[in-house]
XYZ file of C-alpha atoms in Angstrom:
379
model
C 0.178 -0.178 0.014
C 1.402 3.275 -0.590
C 0.349 7.006 0.432
C 1.442 10.464 -0.652
C 1.286 11.473 3.109
C 4.738 12.673 4.561
C 6.790 10.040 6.782
C 5.222 10.666 10.392
C 7.441 10.186 13.609
C 5.210 9.907 16.549
C 7.116 10.196 19.831
C 6.887 10.281 23.448
C 3.536 8.377 23.944
C 2.759 5.766 26.069
C 2.619 3.044 23.327
C 0.371 -0.096 23.537
C -0.341 -3.011 21.196
C -1.099 -6.671 21.798
C 2.384 -8.197 20.603
C 4.685 -5.851 22.414
C 2.403 -4.574 25.320
C 3.402 -1.208 26.668
C 6.332 1.181 25.899
C 6.110 4.203 27.977
C 7.737 7.184 25.872
C 7.546 5.024 22.692
C 7.742 5.756 19.154
C 5.616 4.902 16.107
C 7.342 5.570 12.465
C 5.062 5.600 9.681
C 6.055 5.798 5.839
C 4.356 5.025 2.511
C 1.260 3.861 4.442
C 2.664 1.135 6.775
C 4.599 0.984 10.092
C 8.169 1.232 9.776
C 11.057 0.464 12.189
C 13.029 3.525 11.052
C 12.810 6.086 8.472
C 15.296 6.232 5.371
C 14.173 10.103 4.975
C 15.208 12.267 7.968
C 12.406 14.660 6.787
C 9.629 13.693 8.685
C 6.329 15.019 10.366
C 7.011 15.189 14.083
C 4.196 14.590 16.284
C 4.771 15.064 20.115
C 2.673 12.260 21.883
C 3.544 13.469 25.233
C 0.914 12.477 27.872
C -1.061 10.597 25.214
C -1.878 6.714 24.983
C -0.633 5.605 21.241
C -2.404 2.374 19.759
C -3.291 0.882 16.605
C -6.225 2.301 15.242
C -9.795 0.946 16.576
C -11.475 -1.568 14.844
C -15.151 -1.418 15.769
C -16.981 -4.651 15.408
C -20.801 -3.774 15.447
C -21.827 -0.317 13.537
C -24.551 0.283 11.116
C -22.976 2.578 8.304
C -25.236 2.067 5.182
C -25.230 5.685 3.748
C -28.884 6.894 3.123
C -30.144 3.855 5.069
C -32.835 4.595 7.779
C -30.139 3.606 10.723
C -26.856 4.341 8.747
C -24.367 7.088 10.042
C -21.493 8.657 8.189
C -18.321 6.101 8.653
C -15.543 8.721 7.637
C -16.764 11.393 9.783
C -17.496 9.364 12.856
C -14.167 7.224 12.426
C -11.699 10.158 12.240
C -13.172 11.727 15.579
C -13.243 8.735 17.191
C -10.238 6.900 16.607
C -11.877 4.189 14.570
C -10.147 3.350 11.326
C -11.963 -0.063 10.856
C -15.669 -0.291 10.853
C -17.697 -3.556 10.524
C -21.251 -3.039 9.467
C -23.457 -5.428 11.569
C -25.970 -6.757 8.937
C -27.615 -3.412 7.576
C -27.787 -4.781 4.137
C -28.823 -8.415 3.131
C -28.735 -10.324 -0.362
C -30.635 -8.036 -2.355
C -29.196 -4.680 -1.115
C -25.374 -5.722 -0.405
C -24.235 -4.457 -3.740
C -25.967 -1.006 -3.181
C -24.259 -0.790 0.100
C -20.894 -1.824 -1.423
C -21.399 0.694 -4.298
C -22.394 3.822 -1.865
C -20.389 3.199 1.118
C -17.965 0.303 1.174
C -16.111 1.391 -2.079
C -16.008 4.885 -1.616
C -15.097 5.409 1.824
C -12.136 6.222 3.219
C -12.694 4.351 6.490
C -11.772 0.413 5.843
C -15.412 -1.313 5.871
C -16.010 -5.004 6.089
C -19.560 -6.378 6.962
C -21.823 -9.076 8.194
C -24.713 -10.297 5.665
C -27.945 -10.029 7.291
C -29.831 -13.372 6.618
C -32.927 -11.024 5.858
C -32.545 -10.181 1.994
C -34.047 -6.438 2.281
C -31.507 -6.162 5.626
C -32.428 -3.517 8.253
C -34.555 -1.194 6.077
C -36.001 0.295 9.248
C -35.438 -0.194 12.648
C -38.429 1.343 14.047
C -41.250 0.238 11.480
C -40.991 -3.357 10.807
C -38.279 -6.025 11.917
C -36.761 -7.674 8.583
C -37.432 -11.349 10.093
C -41.457 -10.806 10.268
C -41.962 -11.987 6.851
C -39.808 -15.492 6.577
C -39.592 -15.541 2.924
C -36.924 -12.898 3.172
C -34.909 -15.186 4.827
C -34.018 -16.878 1.660
C -31.007 -19.111 2.311
C -30.134 -19.558 -1.436
C -30.054 -15.586 -2.045
C -27.973 -15.570 1.066
C -25.474 -17.778 -0.282
C -25.197 -16.471 -3.567
C -24.559 -13.028 -2.311
C -21.515 -14.359 -0.241
C -20.130 -15.751 -3.488
C -20.207 -12.336 -5.308
C -19.229 -10.032 -2.491
C -16.629 -12.178 -0.682
C -14.098 -9.540 -0.803
C -16.163 -7.281 1.716
C -18.097 -9.782 3.529
C -16.795 -11.528 6.992
C -19.761 -13.394 8.424
C -23.879 -13.708 8.797
C -25.921 -11.846 10.683
C -29.099 -12.434 12.515
C -31.024 -10.201 14.617
C -32.756 -13.387 16.565
C -35.014 -11.108 18.805
C -38.863 -10.917 19.306
C -38.983 -7.271 18.455
C -37.228 -8.264 14.950
C -38.714 -11.589 14.045
C -41.466 -12.239 16.554
C -42.293 -16.039 16.321
C -39.943 -16.503 13.417
C -36.784 -15.702 15.441
C -35.765 -19.210 16.026
C -36.357 -20.342 12.432
C -34.405 -17.150 11.076
C -31.633 -18.766 13.563
C -31.609 -21.914 11.989
C -31.423 -20.504 8.451
C -28.544 -18.141 9.543
C -26.418 -21.079 10.839
C -27.466 -22.973 7.552
C -25.805 -20.131 5.396
C -22.790 -19.529 7.845
C -21.927 -23.343 7.537
C -22.481 -23.350 3.506
C -20.015 -20.569 3.281
C -17.824 -21.304 6.074
C -18.100 -17.904 7.704
C -18.711 -16.973 11.535
C -22.172 -16.431 12.578
C -22.887 -13.151 14.537
C -26.476 -13.557 16.405
C -28.193 -10.300 18.241
C -29.377 -11.336 21.743
C -32.308 -9.451 22.570
C -36.011 -10.339 24.056
C -37.216 -14.148 23.349
C -38.446 -16.242 21.693
C -34.984 -17.413 20.886
C -33.598 -17.882 24.381
C -29.879 -17.134 25.278
C -29.442 -21.024 25.777
C -30.981 -21.982 22.325
C -28.825 -19.088 20.772
C -25.598 -20.240 22.454
C -25.904 -23.983 21.762
C -26.012 -23.006 18.133
C -22.858 -21.068 18.110
C -19.415 -22.625 17.068
C -15.892 -21.264 17.902
C -15.503 -18.108 16.314
C -19.160 -17.398 16.359
C -20.269 -13.899 18.068
C -23.009 -13.260 20.350
C -23.224 -9.354 20.285
C -25.008 -7.351 22.756
C -23.796 -10.062 25.398
C -24.459 -7.734 28.011
C -28.075 -6.873 27.417
C -30.789 -6.598 30.225
C -33.812 -7.839 28.848
C -35.613 -9.975 31.754
C -35.436 -13.395 31.310
C -33.147 -13.603 28.364
C -29.789 -12.431 30.245
C -26.291 -14.117 30.132
C -26.431 -13.609 33.918
C -28.584 -12.467 36.576
C -26.922 -13.275 40.114
C -24.192 -15.389 38.232
C -23.207 -16.778 34.689
C -25.818 -19.110 33.038
C -23.983 -22.696 32.309
C -24.442 -22.446 28.784
C -22.618 -18.934 29.112
C -19.657 -20.731 30.456
C -19.771 -23.653 28.127
C -19.686 -21.058 25.136
C -16.458 -19.295 26.510
C -14.700 -22.687 26.858
C -15.258 -23.501 23.446
C -14.234 -20.199 21.794
C -17.499 -18.603 21.193
C -16.824 -14.666 21.014
C -18.726 -12.377 23.480
C -19.101 -8.845 21.914
C -20.428 -5.741 23.843
C -22.163 -4.361 20.915
C -23.603 -1.337 23.484
C -26.203 0.340 20.975
C -29.150 1.665 22.862
C -30.686 -1.071 24.632
C -27.880 -3.802 24.141
C -25.968 -2.804 27.118
C -26.899 -3.289 30.805
C -24.214 -2.192 33.395
C -25.361 -5.006 36.194
C -25.161 -7.495 33.630
C -21.899 -6.526 32.574
C -20.343 -6.254 36.304
C -21.788 -10.092 37.197
C -19.877 -11.181 34.150
C -16.442 -9.316 34.814
C -16.773 -10.036 38.738
C -17.211 -13.717 37.370
C -13.915 -13.324 35.479
C -15.756 -13.618 32.166
C -14.793 -10.711 30.206
C -15.845 -9.529 26.853
C -13.554 -10.714 24.077
C -14.599 -7.630 21.844
C -15.870 -3.900 22.912
C -18.200 -2.441 20.361
C -20.431 0.619 19.885
C -23.397 -0.701 17.724
C -23.618 3.008 16.640
C -26.249 4.043 14.348
C -28.544 6.772 13.596
C -31.011 5.936 16.832
C -28.227 4.958 19.338
C -25.534 7.624 18.770
C -27.054 10.107 21.440
C -26.548 7.139 23.962
C -23.391 5.817 22.868
C -21.397 8.528 20.841
C -18.549 5.927 19.429
C -16.307 3.306 20.622
C -14.230 5.214 23.041
C -17.253 5.885 25.067
C -18.000 2.058 25.565
C -14.329 1.498 25.959
C -14.534 3.806 28.883
C -17.576 2.372 30.251
C -15.956 -1.117 30.457
C -12.994 0.708 32.348
C -15.352 1.851 34.773
C -16.687 -1.521 35.350
C -13.276 -3.167 36.254
C -11.259 -3.889 32.982
C -7.862 -3.110 32.735
C -6.735 -0.556 30.183
C -4.417 -3.096 28.550
C -7.674 -5.665 28.164
C -9.888 -2.495 26.839
C -7.484 -1.791 24.189
C -7.121 -5.096 23.012
C -10.541 -5.755 23.189
C -11.239 -2.785 20.677
C -7.911 -3.447 18.225
C -6.031 -6.921 17.613
C -9.041 -9.347 19.085
C -11.919 -7.703 16.926
C -9.268 -7.652 13.727
C -8.568 -11.353 14.414
C -12.362 -12.276 14.769
C -13.110 -10.792 11.226
C -10.042 -11.899 9.519
C -8.279 -8.466 8.653
C -5.439 -9.112 11.307
C -3.753 -10.709 8.506
C -3.927 -7.724 6.346
C -1.975 -5.694 8.727
C -4.557 -4.219 11.062
C -5.107 -3.966 14.801
C -1.157 -3.847 15.527
C 1.798 -1.491 15.526
C 4.627 -3.810 14.527
C 6.469 -3.108 11.667
C 4.713 -4.051 8.470
C 1.309 -3.202 9.758
C -0.948 -0.880 8.070
C -0.504 2.529 9.568
C -3.848 3.158 11.222
C -3.032 4.637 14.443
C -5.019 5.982 17.505
C -4.053 8.352 20.282
C -6.241 9.120 23.501
C -5.898 11.200 26.330
C -6.716 9.061 29.580
C -8.453 11.730 31.625
C -8.607 11.438 35.179
C -11.683 12.574 37.128
C -15.065 11.105 38.171
C -17.714 10.667 35.738
C -21.269 9.500 35.464
C -22.267 6.892 32.838
C -25.659 5.311 31.900
C -26.359 2.171 30.472
C -29.364 1.346 27.909
C -31.417 0.111 30.818
C -31.948 2.804 33.540
C -28.651 2.224 35.556
C -25.933 4.616 36.533
C -22.551 4.022 37.510
C -19.731 6.209 38.086
C -16.047 5.726 36.755
C -12.822 7.660 37.092
C -11.376 7.813 33.857
C -12.297 8.698 30.351
C -10.605 8.104 26.860
C -10.868 11.034 24.800
C -9.739 11.056 21.415
C -6.413 13.247 20.228
C -5.195 11.770 16.958
C -6.571 9.494 14.167
C -4.298 8.281 11.448
C -5.800 6.306 8.668
C -3.342 4.390 6.198
C -0.571 6.963 6.752
C -2.539 10.314 6.571
C -3.683 12.306 9.724
C -7.476 12.733 9.323
C -8.136 14.148 13.021
C -7.358 16.812 14.198
C -6.861 18.893 10.873
C -3.433 19.937 11.913
C -1.712 17.372 14.311
C 2.237 18.603 13.594
C 3.651 19.603 17.053
C 0.737 18.048 18.817
């Protein structure tokens, strides 16, 4: 990958990536759109990152960014100001709309975008009016399999929103069909946990290693991963390698459930935002979700890993050099201020809780070019 951007030296930051851990007063060098060990050219743009955390560009595993769609938010603007350089769209488009999503959003966007294909061919045409699974004919397995074969470059999995508000009595059958498509295409399955009839036990029993339970800390009564303790099915799923993803969204996150799970040693593998048109006031971006998980007991290191290298590996982009600061990796970099001070957070189920730190975006570099703030030299 090449870029016309000048070589960059980020220096004096507290640098972290999963491969090398923490490096205090560390440096990150960028040239031609990749991370390098050293610069051949002495003429570089120097960015002073004193007082900042410097990490790989964030990877948001759950977003809705289909331009022009009911729920879609603008990926490039949001990504730049939140340190997110890779966005994973979680099923906004199904088989009959994926080509439109590809043409209007994935290909022209500056942000790296990959996606899960919605099992319903119409995708999420409206969050508020009618769930896409309520007409079961839209859950056409043949159409979904054909779409995967046409668009494999950009598809990383299959998505089903297996909850009452989306599918009513069709939720369990839609889950079965999504499982069938995931198996036929050798892609992971992401399942949205919400109100039954598809119960958390039914869902987890159908998930294989590498599959994803999103909204894993949701708080809908009778369908939580934990009440006073984690469910046995949850522990079994952790043990066999199912990925637990926060997927905060508007109602996908309950702090009491998250605290119970974290206290039991069952941390989420991935922290994601589920940002969309209707949730952005509740969760303005991935750093806000990360700050909440810090407040609930996760370490800073585990929070960073859950928003960088782990989601990159889950969707297969880690092998493309995403989610790392090792030489040869794509030059996607984010820097944050870790601001100390009491702050009150809210979840999507009416609870508030207090934290003592927040991650505030300070710098975003996408493929070797500074995209936030507008002028970062001498930062």
